PDB file of C-alpha atoms and ligand atoms in Angstrom:
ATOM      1  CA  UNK Q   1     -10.794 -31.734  11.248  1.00 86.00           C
ATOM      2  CA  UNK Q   2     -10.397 -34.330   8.707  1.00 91.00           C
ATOM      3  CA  UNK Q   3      -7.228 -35.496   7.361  1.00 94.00           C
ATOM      4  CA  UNK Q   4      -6.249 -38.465   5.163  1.00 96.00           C
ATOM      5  CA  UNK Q   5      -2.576 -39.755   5.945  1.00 95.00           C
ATOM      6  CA  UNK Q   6      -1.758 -40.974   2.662  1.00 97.00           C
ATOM      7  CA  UNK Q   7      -2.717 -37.518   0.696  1.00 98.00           C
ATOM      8  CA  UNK Q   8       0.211 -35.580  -0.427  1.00 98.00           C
ATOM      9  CA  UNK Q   9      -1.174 -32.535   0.193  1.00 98.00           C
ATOM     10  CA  UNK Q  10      -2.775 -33.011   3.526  1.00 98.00           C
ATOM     11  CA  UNK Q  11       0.840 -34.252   4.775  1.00 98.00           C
ATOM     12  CA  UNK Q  12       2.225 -30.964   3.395  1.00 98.00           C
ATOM     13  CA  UNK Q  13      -0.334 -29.495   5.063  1.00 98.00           C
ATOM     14  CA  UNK Q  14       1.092 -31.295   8.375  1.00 97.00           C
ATOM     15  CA  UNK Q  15       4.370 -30.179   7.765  1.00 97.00           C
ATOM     16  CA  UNK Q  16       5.465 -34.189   7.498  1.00 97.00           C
ATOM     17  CA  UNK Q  17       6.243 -33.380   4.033  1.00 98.00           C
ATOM     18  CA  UNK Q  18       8.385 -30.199   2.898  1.00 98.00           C
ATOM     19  CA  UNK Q  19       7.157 -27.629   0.403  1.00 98.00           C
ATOM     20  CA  UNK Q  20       8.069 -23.929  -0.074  1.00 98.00           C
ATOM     21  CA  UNK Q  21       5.514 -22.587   1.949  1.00 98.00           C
ATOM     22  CA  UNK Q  22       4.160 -19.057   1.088  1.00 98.00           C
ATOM     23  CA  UNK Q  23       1.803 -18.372   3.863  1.00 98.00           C
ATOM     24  CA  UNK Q  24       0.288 -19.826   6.862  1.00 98.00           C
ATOM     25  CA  UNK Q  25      -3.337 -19.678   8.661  1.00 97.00           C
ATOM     26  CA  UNK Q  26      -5.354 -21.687  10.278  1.00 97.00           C
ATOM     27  CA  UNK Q  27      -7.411 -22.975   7.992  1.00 97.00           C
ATOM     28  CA  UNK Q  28      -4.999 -22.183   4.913  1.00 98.00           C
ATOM     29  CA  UNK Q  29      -1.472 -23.242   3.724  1.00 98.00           C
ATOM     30  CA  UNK Q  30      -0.011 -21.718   0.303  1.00 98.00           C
ATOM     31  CA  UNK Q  31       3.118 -22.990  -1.072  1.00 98.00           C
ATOM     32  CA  UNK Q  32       5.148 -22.445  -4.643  1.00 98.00           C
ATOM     33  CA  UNK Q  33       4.016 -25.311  -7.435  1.00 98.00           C
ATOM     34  CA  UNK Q  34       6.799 -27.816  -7.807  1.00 98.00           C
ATOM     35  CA  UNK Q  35       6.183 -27.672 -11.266  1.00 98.00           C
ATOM     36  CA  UNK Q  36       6.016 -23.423 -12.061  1.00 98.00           C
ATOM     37  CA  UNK Q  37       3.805 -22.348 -15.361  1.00 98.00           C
ATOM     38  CA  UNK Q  38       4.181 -19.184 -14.433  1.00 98.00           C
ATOM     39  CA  UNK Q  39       6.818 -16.674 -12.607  1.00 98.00           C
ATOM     40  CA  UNK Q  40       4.183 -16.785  -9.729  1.00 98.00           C
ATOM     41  CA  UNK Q  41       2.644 -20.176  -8.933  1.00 98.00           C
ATOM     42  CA  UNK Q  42       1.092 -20.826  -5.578  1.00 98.00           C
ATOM     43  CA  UNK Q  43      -1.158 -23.638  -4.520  1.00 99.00           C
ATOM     44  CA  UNK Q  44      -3.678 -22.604  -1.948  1.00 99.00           C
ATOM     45  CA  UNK Q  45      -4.728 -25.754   0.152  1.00 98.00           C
ATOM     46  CA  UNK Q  46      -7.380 -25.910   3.244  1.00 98.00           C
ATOM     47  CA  UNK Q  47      -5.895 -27.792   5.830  1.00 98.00           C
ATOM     48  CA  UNK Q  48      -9.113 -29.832   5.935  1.00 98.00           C
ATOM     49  CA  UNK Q  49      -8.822 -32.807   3.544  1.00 98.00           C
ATOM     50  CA  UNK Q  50     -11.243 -31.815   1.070  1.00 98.00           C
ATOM     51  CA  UNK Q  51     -11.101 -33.959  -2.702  1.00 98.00           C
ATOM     52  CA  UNK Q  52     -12.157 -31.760  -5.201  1.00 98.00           C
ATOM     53  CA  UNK Q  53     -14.499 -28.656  -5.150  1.00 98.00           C
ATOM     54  CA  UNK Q  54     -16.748 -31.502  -6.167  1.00 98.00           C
ATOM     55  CA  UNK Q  55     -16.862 -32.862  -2.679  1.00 97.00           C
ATOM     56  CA  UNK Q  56     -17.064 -29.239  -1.357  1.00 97.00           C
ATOM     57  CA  UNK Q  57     -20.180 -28.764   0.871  1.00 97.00           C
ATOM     58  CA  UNK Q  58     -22.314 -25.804   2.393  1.00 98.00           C
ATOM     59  CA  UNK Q  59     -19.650 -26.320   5.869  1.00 97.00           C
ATOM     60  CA  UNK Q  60     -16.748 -25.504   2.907  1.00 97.00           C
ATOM     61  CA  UNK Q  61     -17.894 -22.670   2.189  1.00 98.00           C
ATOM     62  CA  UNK Q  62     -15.925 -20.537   4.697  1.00 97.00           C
ATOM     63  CA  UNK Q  63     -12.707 -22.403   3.574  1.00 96.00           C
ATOM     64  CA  UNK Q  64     -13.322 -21.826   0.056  1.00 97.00           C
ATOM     65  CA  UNK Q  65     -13.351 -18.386   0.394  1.00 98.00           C
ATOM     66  CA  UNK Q  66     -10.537 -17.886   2.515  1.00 98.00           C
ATOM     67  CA  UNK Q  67      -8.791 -20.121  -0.619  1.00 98.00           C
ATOM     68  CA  UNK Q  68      -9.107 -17.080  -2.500  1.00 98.00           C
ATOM     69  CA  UNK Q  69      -8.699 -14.246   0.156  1.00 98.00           C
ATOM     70  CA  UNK Q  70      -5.275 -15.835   0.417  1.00 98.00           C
ATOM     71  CA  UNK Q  71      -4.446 -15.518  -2.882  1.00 98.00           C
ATOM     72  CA  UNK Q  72      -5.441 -12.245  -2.999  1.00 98.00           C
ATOM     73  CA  UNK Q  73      -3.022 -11.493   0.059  1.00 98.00           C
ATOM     74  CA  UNK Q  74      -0.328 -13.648  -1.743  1.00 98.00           C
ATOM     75  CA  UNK Q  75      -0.780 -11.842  -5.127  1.00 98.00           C
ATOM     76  CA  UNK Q  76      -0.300  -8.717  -3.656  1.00 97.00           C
ATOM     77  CA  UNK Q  77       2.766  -9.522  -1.608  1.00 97.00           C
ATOM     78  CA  UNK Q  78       4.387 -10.719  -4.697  1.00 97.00           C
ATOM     79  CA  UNK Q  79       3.817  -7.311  -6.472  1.00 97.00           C
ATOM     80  CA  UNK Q  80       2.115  -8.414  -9.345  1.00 97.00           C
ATOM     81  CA  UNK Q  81       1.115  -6.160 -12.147  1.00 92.00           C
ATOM     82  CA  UNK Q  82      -1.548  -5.862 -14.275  1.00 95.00           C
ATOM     83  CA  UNK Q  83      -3.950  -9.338 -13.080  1.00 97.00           C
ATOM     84  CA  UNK Q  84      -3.382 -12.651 -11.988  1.00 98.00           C
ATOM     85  CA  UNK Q  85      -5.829 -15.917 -12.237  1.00 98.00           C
ATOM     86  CA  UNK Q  86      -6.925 -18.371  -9.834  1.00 98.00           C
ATOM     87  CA  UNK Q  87      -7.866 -21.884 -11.244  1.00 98.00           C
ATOM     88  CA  UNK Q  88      -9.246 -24.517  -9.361  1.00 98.00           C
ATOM     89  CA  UNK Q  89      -8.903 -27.411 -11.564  1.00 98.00           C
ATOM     90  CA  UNK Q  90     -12.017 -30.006 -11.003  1.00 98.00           C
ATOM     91  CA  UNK Q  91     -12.228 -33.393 -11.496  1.00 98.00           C
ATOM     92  CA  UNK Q  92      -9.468 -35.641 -14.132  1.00 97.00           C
ATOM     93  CA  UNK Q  93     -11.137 -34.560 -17.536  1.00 97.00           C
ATOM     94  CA  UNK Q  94      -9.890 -30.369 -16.084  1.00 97.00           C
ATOM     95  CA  UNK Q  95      -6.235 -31.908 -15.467  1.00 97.00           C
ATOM     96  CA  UNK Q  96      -6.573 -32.665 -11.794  1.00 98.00           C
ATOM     97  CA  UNK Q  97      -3.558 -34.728 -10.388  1.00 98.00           C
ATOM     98  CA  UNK Q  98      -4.169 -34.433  -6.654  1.00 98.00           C
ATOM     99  CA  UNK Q  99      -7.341 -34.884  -4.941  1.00 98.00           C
ATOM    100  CA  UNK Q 100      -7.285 -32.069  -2.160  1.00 98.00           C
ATOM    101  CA  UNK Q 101      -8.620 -29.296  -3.707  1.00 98.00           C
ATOM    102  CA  UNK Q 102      -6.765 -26.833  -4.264  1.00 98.00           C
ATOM    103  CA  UNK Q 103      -6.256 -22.967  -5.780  1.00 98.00           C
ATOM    104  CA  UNK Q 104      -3.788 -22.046  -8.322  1.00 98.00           C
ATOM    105  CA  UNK Q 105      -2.478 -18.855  -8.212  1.00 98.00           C
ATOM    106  CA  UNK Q 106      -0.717 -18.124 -11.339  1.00 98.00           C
ATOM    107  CA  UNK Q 107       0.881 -14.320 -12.176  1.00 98.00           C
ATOM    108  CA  UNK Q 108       3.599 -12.462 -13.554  1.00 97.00           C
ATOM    109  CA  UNK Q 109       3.308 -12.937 -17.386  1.00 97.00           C
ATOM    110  CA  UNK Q 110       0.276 -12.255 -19.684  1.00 96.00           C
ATOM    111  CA  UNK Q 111      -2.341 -15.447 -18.970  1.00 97.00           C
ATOM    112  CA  UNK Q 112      -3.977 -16.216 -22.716  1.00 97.00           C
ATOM    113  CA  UNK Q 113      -7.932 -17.337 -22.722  1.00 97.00           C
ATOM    114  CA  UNK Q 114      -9.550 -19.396 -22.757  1.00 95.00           C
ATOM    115  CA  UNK Q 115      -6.922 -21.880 -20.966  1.00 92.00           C
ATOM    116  CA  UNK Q 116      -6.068 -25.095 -22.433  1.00 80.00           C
TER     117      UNK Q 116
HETATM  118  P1  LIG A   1      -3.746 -30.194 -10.420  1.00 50.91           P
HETATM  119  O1  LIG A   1      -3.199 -30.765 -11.701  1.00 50.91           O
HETATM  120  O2  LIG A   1      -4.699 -29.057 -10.595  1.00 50.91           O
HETATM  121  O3  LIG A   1      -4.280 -31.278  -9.510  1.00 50.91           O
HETATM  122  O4  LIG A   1      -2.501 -29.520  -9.692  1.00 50.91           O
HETATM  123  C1  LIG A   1      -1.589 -30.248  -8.938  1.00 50.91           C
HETATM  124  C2  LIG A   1      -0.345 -29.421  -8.880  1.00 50.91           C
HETATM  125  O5  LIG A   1       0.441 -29.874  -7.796  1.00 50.91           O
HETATM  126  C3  LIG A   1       0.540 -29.493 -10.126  1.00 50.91           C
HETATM  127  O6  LIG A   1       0.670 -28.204 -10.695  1.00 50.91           O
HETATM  128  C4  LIG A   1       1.866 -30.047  -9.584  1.00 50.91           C
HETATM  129  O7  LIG A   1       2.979 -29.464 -10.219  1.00 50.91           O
HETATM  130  C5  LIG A   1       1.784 -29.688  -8.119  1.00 50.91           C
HETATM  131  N1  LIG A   1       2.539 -30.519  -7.198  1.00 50.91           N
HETATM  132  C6  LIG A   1       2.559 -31.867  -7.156  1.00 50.91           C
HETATM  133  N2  LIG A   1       3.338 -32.291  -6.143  1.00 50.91           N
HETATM  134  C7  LIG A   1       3.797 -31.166  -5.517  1.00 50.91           C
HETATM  135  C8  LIG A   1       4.647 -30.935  -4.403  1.00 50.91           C
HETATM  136  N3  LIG A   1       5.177 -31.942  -3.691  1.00 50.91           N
HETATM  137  N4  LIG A   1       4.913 -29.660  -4.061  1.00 50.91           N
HETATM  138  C9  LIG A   1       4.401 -28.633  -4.769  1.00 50.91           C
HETATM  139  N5  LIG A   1       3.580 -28.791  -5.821  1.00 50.91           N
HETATM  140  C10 LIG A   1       3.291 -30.044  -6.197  1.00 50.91           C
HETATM  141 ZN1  LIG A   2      -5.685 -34.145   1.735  1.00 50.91          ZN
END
């Protein structure tokens, strides 16, 4: 599986870096945003260094969808009411910082749309 050793979230991934990690799978890691913009904000990362959904190909696919099947899981164990939104932010020009894709989870207040 492919890993890049200078990607933040790959080495969270790894455990070499700390994060407040949500849930565990094999293919998955979840852990709270650093940065919160909501009461519930969970990044869902493949282990597999993958850039963007950009660089996402047909072997992704699996991975992708366990992305959101986490969330899902995640969403639920955090009782949240009434909806929640995944965002996968693509590319710079959609505010992406860090290039390993990765799912926002985002819950627990009333979500306007469209986003910003
Ligand atoms: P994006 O802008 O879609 O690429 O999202 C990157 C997210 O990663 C931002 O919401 C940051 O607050 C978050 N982030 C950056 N560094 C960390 C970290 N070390 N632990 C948890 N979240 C982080
Ligand atoms: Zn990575």
């Amino acid at each position: 599986m492919h890993t890049e050793p200078d990607c933040l979230f790959c080495r969270i991934a790894t455990g070499e870096l700390s994060a407040d990690r949500v849930l565990e799978t094999e293919d998955v890691v979840a852990f709270r945003d650093i940065n919160p913009q909501a009461p519930t904000h969970v990044l869902v990362i493949p282990r597999e260094h993958v850039s963007s959904l950009d660089a996402a190909e047909p072997r992704h696919a699996e991975t992708i969808g366990k992305l959101h099947l986490a969330a899902k899981r995640i969403a639920a164990e955090a009782g949240i009411q009434g909806g929640w939104r995944a965002v996968i932010n693509v590319g710079a020009d959609a505010g992406q910082t860090v290039f390993h894709v990765h799912l926002h989870l985002l819950g627990g207040r009333p979500l306007a749309w469209p986003p910003g």
